[in-house]
Short mmCIF file of C-alpha atoms in Angstrom, two decimals:
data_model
loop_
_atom_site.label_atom_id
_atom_site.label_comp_id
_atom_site.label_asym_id
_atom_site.label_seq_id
_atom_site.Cartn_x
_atom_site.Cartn_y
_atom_site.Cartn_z
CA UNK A 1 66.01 78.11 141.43
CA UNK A 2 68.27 81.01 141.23
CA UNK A 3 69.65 81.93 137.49
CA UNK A 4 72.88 83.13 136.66
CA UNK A 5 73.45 85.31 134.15
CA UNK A 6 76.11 84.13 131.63
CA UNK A 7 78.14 86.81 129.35
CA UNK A 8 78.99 85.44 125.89
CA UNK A 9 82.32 86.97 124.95
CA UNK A 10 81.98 88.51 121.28
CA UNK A 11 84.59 86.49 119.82
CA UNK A 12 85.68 83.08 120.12
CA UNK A 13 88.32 81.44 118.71
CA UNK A 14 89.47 78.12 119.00
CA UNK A 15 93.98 77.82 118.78
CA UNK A 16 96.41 74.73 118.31
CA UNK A 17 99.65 75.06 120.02
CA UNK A 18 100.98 77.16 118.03
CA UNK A 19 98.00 79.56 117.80
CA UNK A 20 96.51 78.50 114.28
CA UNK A 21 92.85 79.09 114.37
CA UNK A 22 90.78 76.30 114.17
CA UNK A 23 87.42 77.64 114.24
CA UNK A 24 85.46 81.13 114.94
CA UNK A 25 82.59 82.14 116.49
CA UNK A 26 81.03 85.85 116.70
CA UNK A 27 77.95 86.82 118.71
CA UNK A 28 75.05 89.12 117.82
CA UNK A 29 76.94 92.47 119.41
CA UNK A 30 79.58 92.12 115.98
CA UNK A 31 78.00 91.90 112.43
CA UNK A 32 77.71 89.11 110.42
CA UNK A 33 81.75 88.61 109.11
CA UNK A 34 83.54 86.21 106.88
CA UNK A 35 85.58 84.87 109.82
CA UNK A 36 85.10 81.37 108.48
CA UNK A 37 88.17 82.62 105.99
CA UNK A 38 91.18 82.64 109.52
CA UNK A 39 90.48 78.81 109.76
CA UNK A 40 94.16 77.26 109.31
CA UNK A 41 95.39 81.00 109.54
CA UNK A 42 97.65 81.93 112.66
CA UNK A 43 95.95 84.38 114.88
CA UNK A 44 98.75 86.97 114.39
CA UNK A 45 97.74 87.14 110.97
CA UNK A 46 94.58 88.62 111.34
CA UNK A 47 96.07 91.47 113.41
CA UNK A 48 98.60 94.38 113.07
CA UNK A 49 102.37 94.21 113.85
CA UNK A 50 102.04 95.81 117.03
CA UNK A 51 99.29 93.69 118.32
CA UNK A 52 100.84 90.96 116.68
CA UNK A 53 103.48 90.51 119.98
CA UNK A 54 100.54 90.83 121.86
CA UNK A 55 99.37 87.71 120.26
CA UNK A 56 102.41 86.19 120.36
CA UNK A 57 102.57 86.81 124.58
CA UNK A 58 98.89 85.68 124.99
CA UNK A 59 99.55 82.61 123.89
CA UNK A 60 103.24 81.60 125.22
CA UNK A 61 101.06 82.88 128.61
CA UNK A 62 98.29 80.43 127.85
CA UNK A 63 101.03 77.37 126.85
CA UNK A 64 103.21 78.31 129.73
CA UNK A 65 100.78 79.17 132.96
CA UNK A 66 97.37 78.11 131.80
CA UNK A 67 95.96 81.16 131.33
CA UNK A 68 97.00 84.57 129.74
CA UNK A 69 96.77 88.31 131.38
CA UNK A 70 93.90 90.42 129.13
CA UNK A 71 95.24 92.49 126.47
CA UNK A 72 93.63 94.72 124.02
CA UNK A 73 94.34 94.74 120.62
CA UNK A 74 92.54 95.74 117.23
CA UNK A 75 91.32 92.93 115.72
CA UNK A 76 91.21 93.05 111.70
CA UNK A 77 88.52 91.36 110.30
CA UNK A 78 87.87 89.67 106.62
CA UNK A 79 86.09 92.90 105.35
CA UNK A 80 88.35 95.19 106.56
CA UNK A 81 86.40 96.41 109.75
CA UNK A 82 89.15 97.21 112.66
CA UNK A 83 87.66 96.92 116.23
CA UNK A 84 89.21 97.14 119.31
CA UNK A 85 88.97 93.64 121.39
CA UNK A 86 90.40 93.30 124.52
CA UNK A 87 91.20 89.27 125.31
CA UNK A 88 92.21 86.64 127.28
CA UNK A 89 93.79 83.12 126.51
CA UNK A 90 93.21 79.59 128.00
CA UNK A 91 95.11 76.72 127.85
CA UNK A 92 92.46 73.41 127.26
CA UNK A 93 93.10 70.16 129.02
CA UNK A 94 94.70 67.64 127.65
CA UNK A 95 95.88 68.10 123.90
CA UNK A 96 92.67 69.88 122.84
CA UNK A 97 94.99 73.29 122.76
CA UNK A 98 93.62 76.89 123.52
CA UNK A 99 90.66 78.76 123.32
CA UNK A 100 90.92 83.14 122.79
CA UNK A 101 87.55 84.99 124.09
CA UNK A 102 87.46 88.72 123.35
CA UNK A 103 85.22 91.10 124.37
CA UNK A 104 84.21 94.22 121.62
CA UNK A 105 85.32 97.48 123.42
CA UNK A 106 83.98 99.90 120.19
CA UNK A 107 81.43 101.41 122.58
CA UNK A 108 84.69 102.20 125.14
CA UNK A 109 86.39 104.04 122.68
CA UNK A 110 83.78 105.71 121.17
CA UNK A 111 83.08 107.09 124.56
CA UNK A 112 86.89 107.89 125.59
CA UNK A 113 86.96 109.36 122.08
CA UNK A 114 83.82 112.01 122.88
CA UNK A 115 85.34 112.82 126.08
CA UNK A 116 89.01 113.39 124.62
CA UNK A 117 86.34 115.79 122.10
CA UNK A 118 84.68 117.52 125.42
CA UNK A 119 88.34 118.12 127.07
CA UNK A 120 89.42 119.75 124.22
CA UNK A 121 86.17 121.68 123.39
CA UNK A 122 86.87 123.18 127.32
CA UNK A 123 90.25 123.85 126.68
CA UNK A 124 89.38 126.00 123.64
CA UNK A 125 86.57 127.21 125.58
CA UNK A 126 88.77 128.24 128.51
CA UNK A 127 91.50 129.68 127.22
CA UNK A 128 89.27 132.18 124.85
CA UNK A 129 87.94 133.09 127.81
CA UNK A 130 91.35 133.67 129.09
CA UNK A 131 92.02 136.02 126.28
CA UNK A 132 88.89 138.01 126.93
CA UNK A 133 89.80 138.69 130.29
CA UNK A 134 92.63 139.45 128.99
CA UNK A 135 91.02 141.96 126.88
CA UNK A 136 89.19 142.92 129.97
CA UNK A 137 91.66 143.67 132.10
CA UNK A 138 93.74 146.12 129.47
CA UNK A 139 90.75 147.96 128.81
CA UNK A 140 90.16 148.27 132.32
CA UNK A 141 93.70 149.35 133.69
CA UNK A 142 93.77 152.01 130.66
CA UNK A 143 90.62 153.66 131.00
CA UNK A 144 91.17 157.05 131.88
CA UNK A 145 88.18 156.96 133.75
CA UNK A 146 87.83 156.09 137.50
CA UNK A 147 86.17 152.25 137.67
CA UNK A 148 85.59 150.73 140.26
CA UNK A 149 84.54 147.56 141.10
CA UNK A 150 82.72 147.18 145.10
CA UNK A 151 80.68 143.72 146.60
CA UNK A 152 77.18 144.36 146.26
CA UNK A 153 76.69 142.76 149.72
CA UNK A 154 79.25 144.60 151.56
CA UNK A 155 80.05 147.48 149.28
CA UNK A 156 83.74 147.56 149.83
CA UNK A 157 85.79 148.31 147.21
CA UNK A 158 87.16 144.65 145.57
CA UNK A 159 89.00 146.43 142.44
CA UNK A 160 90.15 150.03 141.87
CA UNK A 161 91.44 150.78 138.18
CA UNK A 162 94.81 152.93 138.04
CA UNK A 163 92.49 156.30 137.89
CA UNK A 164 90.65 155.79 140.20
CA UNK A 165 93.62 155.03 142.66
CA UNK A 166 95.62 158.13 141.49
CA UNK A 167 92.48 161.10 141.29
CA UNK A 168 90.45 159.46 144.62
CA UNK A 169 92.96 157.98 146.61
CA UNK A 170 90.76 154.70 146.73
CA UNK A 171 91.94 151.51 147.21
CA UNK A 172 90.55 147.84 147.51
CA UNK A 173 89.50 147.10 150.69
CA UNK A 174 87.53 150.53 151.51
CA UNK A 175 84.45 151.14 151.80
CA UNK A 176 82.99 153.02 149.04
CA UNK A 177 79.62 154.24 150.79
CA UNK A 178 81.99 155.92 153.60
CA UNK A 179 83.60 158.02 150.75
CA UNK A 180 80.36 159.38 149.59
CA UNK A 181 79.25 162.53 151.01
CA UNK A 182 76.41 161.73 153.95
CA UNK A 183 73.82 164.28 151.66
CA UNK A 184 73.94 161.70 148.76
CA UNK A 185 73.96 158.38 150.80
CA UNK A 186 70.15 157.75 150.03
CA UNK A 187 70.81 158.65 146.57
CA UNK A 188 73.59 156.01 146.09
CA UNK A 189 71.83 153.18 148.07
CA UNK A 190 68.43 154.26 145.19
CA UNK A 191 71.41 153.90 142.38
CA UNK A 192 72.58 150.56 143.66
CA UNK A 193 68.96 149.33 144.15
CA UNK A 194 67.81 150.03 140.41
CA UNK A 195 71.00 149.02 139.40
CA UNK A 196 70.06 145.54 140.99
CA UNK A 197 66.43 145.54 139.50
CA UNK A 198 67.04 146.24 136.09
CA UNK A 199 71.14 145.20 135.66
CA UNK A 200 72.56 149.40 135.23
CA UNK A 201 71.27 152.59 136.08
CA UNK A 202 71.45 156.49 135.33
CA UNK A 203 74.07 158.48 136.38
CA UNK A 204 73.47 160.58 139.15
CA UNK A 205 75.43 163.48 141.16
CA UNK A 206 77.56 163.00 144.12
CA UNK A 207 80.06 164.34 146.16
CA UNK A 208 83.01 161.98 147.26
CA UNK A 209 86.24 162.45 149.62
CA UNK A 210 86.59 165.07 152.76
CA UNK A 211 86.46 168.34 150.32
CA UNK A 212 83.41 166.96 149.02
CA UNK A 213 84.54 166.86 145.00
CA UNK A 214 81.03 166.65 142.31
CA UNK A 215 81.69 163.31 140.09
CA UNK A 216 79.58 161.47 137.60
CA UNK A 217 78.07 157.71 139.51
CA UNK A 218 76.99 155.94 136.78
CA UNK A 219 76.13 151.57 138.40
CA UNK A 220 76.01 148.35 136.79
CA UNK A 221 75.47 145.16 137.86
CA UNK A 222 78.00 142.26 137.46
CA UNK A 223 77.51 138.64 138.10
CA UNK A 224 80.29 137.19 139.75
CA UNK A 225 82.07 134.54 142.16
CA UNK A 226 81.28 134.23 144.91
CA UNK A 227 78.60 136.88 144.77
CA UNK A 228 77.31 139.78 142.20
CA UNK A 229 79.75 143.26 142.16
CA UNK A 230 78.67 146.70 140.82
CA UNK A 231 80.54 148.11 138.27
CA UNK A 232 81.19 151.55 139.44
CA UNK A 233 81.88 154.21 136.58
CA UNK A 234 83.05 158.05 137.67
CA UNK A 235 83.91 160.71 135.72
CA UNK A 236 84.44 164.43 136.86
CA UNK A 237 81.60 166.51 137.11
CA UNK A 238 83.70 169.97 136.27
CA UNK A 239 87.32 170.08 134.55
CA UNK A 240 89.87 168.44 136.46
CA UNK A 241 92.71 170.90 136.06
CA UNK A 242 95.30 168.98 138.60
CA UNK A 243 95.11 165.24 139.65
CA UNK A 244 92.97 165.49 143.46
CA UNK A 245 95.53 165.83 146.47
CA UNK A 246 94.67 162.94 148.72
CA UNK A 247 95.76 162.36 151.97
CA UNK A 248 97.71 159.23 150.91
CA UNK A 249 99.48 160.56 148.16
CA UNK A 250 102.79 162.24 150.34
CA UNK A 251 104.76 165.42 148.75
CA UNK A 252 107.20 165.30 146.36
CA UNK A 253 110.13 165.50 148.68
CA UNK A 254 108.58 161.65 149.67
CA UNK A 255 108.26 160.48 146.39
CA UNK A 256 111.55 161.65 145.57
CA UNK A 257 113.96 160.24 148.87
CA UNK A 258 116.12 157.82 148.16
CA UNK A 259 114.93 155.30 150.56
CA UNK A 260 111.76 153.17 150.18
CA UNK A 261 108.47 154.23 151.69
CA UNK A 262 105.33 152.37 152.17
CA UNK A 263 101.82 152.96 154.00
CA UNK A 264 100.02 149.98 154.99
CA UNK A 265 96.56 149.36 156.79
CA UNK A 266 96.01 147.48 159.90
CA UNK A 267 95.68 144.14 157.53
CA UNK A 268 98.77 145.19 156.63
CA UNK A 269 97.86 145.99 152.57
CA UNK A 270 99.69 148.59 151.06
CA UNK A 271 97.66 151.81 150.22
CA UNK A 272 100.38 154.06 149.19
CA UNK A 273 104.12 153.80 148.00
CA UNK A 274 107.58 155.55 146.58
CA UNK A 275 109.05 155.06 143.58
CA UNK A 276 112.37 154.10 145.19
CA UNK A 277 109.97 151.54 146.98
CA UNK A 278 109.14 150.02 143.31
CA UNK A 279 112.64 149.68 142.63
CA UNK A 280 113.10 147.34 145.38
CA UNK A 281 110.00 145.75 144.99
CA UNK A 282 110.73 145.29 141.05
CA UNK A 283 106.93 146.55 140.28
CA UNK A 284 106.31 148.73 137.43
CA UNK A 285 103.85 150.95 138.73
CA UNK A 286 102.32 151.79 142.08
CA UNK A 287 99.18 150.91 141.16
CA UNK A 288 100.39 147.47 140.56
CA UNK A 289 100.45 146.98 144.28
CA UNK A 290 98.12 148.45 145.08
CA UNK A 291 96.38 146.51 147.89
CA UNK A 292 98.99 144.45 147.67
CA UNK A 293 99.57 142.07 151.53
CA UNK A 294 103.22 143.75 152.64
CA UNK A 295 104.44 140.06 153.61
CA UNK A 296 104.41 139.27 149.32
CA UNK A 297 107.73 141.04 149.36
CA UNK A 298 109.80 140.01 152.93
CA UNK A 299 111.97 136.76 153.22
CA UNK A 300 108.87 135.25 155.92
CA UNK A 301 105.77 135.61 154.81
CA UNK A 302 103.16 136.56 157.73
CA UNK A 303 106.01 136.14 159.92
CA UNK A 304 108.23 139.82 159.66
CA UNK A 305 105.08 141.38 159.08
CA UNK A 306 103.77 139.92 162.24
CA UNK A 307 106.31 141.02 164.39
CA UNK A 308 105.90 144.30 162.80
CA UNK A 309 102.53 145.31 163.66
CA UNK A 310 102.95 143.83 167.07
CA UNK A 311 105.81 145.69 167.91
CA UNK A 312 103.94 148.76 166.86
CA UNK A 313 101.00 148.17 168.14
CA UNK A 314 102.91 147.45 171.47
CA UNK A 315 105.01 150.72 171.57
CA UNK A 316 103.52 152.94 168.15
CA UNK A 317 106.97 152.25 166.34
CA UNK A 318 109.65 150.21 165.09
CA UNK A 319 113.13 151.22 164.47
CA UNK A 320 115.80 149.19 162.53
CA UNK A 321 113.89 146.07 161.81
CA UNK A 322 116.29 143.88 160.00
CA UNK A 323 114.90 141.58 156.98
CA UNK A 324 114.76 140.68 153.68
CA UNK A 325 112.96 141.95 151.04
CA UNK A 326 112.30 139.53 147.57
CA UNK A 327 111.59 141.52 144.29
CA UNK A 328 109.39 140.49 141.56
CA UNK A 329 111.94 138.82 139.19
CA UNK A 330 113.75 137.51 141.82
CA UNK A 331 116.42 139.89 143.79
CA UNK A 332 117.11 139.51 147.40
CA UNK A 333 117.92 142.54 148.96
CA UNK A 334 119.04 143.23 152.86
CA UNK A 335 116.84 146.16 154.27
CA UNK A 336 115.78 147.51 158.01
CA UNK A 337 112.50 148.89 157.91
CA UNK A 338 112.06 151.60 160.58
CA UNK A 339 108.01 153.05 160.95
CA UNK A 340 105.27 154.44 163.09
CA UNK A 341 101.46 154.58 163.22
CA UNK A 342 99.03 157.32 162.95
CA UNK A 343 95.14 157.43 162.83
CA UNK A 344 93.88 159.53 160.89
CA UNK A 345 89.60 159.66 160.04
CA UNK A 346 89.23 156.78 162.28
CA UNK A 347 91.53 154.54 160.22
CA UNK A 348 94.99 153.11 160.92
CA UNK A 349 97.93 153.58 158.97
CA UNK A 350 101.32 152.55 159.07
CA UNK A 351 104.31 154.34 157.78
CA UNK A 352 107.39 152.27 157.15
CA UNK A 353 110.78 153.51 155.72
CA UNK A 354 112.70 150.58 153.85
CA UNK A 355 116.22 151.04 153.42
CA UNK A 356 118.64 148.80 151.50
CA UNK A 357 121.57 148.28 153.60
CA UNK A 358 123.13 145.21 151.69
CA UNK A 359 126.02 148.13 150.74
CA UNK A 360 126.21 149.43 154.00
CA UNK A 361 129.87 150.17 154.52
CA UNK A 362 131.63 150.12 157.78
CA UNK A 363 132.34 152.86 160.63
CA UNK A 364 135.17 155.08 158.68
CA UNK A 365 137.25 153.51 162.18
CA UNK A 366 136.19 149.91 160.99
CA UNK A 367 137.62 150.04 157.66
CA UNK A 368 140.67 151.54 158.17
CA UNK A 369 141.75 149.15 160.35
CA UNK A 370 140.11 146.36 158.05
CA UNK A 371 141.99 147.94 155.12
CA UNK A 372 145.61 147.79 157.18
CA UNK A 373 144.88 144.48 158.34
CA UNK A 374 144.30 143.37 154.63
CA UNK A 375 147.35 144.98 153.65
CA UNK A 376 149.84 143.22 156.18
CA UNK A 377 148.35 140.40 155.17
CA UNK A 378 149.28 141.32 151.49
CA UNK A 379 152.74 141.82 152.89
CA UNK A 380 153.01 138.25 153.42
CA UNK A 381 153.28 136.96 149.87
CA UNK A 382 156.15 135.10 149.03
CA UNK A 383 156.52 134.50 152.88
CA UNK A 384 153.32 132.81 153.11
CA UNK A 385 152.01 130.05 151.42
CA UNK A 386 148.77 131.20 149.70
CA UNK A 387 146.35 128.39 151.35
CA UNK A 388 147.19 129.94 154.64
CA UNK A 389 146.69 133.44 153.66
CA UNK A 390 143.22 132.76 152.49
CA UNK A 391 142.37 131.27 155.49
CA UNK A 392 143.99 134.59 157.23
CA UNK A 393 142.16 136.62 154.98
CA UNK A 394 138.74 135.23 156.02
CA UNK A 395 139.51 134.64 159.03
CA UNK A 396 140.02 138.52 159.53
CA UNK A 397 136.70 139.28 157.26
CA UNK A 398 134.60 137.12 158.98
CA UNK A 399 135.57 138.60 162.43
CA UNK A 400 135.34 142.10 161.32
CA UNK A 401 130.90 141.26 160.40
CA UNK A 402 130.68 139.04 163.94
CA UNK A 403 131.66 142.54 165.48
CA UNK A 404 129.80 144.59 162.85
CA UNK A 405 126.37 142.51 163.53
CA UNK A 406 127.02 142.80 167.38
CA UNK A 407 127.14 146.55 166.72
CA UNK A 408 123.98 146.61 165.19
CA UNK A 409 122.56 143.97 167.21
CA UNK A 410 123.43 146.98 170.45
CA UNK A 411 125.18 143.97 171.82
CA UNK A 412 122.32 141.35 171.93
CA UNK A 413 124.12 138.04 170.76
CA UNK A 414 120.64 136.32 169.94
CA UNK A 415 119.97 139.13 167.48
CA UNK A 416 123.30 138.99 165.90
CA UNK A 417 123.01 135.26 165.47
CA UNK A 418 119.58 136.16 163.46
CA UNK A 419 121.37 138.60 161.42
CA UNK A 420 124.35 136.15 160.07
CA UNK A 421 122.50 133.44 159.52
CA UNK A 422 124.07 131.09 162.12
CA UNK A 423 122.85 129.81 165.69
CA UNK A 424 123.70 130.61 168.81
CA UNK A 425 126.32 127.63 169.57
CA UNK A 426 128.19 128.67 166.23
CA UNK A 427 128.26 132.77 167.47
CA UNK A 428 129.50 131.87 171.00
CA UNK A 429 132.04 129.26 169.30
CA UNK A 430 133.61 131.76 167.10
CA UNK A 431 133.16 134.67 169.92
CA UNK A 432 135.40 132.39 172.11
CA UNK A 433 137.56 132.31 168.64
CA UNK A 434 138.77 135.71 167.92
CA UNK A 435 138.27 136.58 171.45
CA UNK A 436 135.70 138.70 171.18
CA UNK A 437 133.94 138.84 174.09
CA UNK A 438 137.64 138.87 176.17
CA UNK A 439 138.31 142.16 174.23
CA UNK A 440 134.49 143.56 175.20
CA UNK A 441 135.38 142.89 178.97
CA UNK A 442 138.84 144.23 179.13
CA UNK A 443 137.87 147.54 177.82
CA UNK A 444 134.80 147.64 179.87
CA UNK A 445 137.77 146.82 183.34
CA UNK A 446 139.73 149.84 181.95
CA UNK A 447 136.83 151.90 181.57
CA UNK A 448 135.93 151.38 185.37
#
């Protein structure tokens, strides 16, 4: 014969109609209590306020339906012990009233109360950990020394302090080992290998860059996600007089024109940039973006970008690029972006010049004739009434940038569209408008 187990509930408790207790029962899982004291007491007596509506509910439920939806509530017992019971009411047959089971959920709460503990215990362990890579990260941006930080795997470089970006020209993403001079190759890889054994090594000599500079290599190891790092430390081996020229770095006639330059790699990461570049961008420093993706910054990310390097890889330039370009804290600015490539030491740069062109006046021819149009129109006043000159008035704007984009555009109605934000149906609608097009071909007749 099979058995069944049967679960005593931990507290029975037998109701009239109107939910006096008649008698009380407690298993072994609740200590020994009083409870013979509720008998001819109503069950929302021996509860709190709160639960007391819960009480109340249970057994309306019970009276009304049969049976009542389980509820938890802390039950107050003769001695003053408070547990949490969750319960359930029953509606007896006949006249015999209701019975309230109610099973102890202590051990629940005790447990939801140790996790709440834990959660907050990781918190505090988290964010302290927050503030000491916090720490980390100041101390490591305003070290005057050049750190570096390269894969131990792959050796490329995965972090490049401000210093070491300004005096070597590095930048993450390149591989450190190809910097080093070939003489002191086996020297590093001895370095790295020690550094692995034992967790740091002695500094040693090398010679880094194409003019073969002395520096201080002093390795550590790091554990990290997904894999370990060295901690690269240099220092100069003689007086530094002068930050190191590096081929990246430009003259000071680049750093100082007025319109925004970058040099990106093949990936498209910046490796070098202009001040007036950092005013668009709204970043503080270059070093900020140092390794930066390009796309962060234009109105389609991996889109503009795209077309970009395929249009120079296709033809080794781009001229007049038209896009958008998002700043930091939020500005939107108009720009055409106008580049080449070069190799240079087997790698692949790409020169872009950024320039903002959301002021761009018109043609001196252009505004002149906008500026007499808008002054007949102001001629109309008191003639006119003023809903009709505003719709004159934009009327006579909004043809003067169809042209202006068709200018740019070198004719090319698909690329205007792009430019003023509207599709093709809307440009050939208002081309068929103002006459556009009819204007285009009539001058082209008389020019024949």
């Amino acid at each position: 014969m099979t058995r069944v187990a049967v679960i005593q509930p931990d507290i029975t408790l037998s109701l009239d109609w109107e939910g006096v207790i008649r008698d009380a029962a407690l298993s072994d899982a609740i200590p020994a209590e009083p409870v013979k004291e509720w008998l001819g007491r109503p069950w929302m007596e021996t509860v709190g306020e709160i639960a007391g509506l819960q009480v109340r509910r249970m057994v309306e439920d019970a009276r009304a339906s049969g049976v009542s939806a389980y509820l938890q509530i802390t039950q107050r017992f003769p001695s003053g012990l408070e547990l949490p019971i969750e319960y359930t009411t029953v509606r007896l047959g006949g006249q015999a009233g209701l019975i309230a089971v109610g099973k102890n959920l202590q051990a629940v709460a005790e447990l939801q109360s140790r996790l709440v503990a834990a959660q907050q215990a990781r918190e505090q362990d988290y964010w302290k950990l927050r503030e000491i890579e916090t720490r980390s990260r100041l101390l490591f941006d305003a070290s005057s020394e050049a750190v570096l930080v390269i894969a131990a795997s792959t050796l490329r470089i995965v972090e490049a302090n401000p210093a070491a970006i300004r005096e070597l020209g590095m930048a993450p993403g390149w591989n450190f080992s190809d910097e080093v001079a070939q003489r002191d190759r086996a020297a590093l890889r001895d370095v790295l290998m020690r550094a692995r054994e034992q967790g740091r090594a002695p500094g040693i000599m090398v010679h880094l860059g194409a003019d073969g500079t002395p520096w201080l290599l002093r390795a550590s190891l790091m554990a990290r996600t997904p894999g370990p790092v060295f901690l690269i430390q240099l220092s100069p081996a003689a007086p530094v007089t002068q930050p190191r020229a590096t081929t990246l770095r430009g003259d000071a006639l680049m750093e100082d024109m007025p319109d925004g330059f970058v040099a990106i790699d093949a990936e498209g990461a910046i490796r070098r940039a202009n001040r007036a570049f950092l005013d668009l961008a709204q970043a503080g420093t270059e070093a900020s973006i140092i390794g930066e993706k390009l796309d962060r910054w234009l109105a389609q990310p991996g889109m503009d970008i795209g077309v970009l390097m395929a249009t120079i890889a296709q033809h080794g330039e781009v001229r007049l690029f038209p896009t958008q370009l998002t700043g930091n804290l939020g500005s939107e600015i108009e720009v055409e972006i106008s580049g080449s490539a070069v190799n240079r030491d087997g790698q692949r740069m790409v020169g872009l010049i950024i320039r903002d062109i959301g002021r761009r006046i018109l043609a001196s021819g252009e505004a002149a004739a906008l500026r007499t149009a808008l002054g007949m129109l102001a001629n109309d006043v008191g003639r006119v009434p003023l809903p009709t000159m505003v719709r004159n008035t934009a009327a006579l704007v909004e043809r003067a940038c169809i042209e202006q984009a068709l200018r740019l555009a070198n004719g090319n109605r698909t690329a205007a569209a792009d430019a003023l934000g509207l599709s093709r149906q809307s440009l050939y609608a208002k081309l068929e408008r103002y006459e556009i097009g009819e204007d285009r071909e009539a001058n082209e007749d008389r020019a024949r």
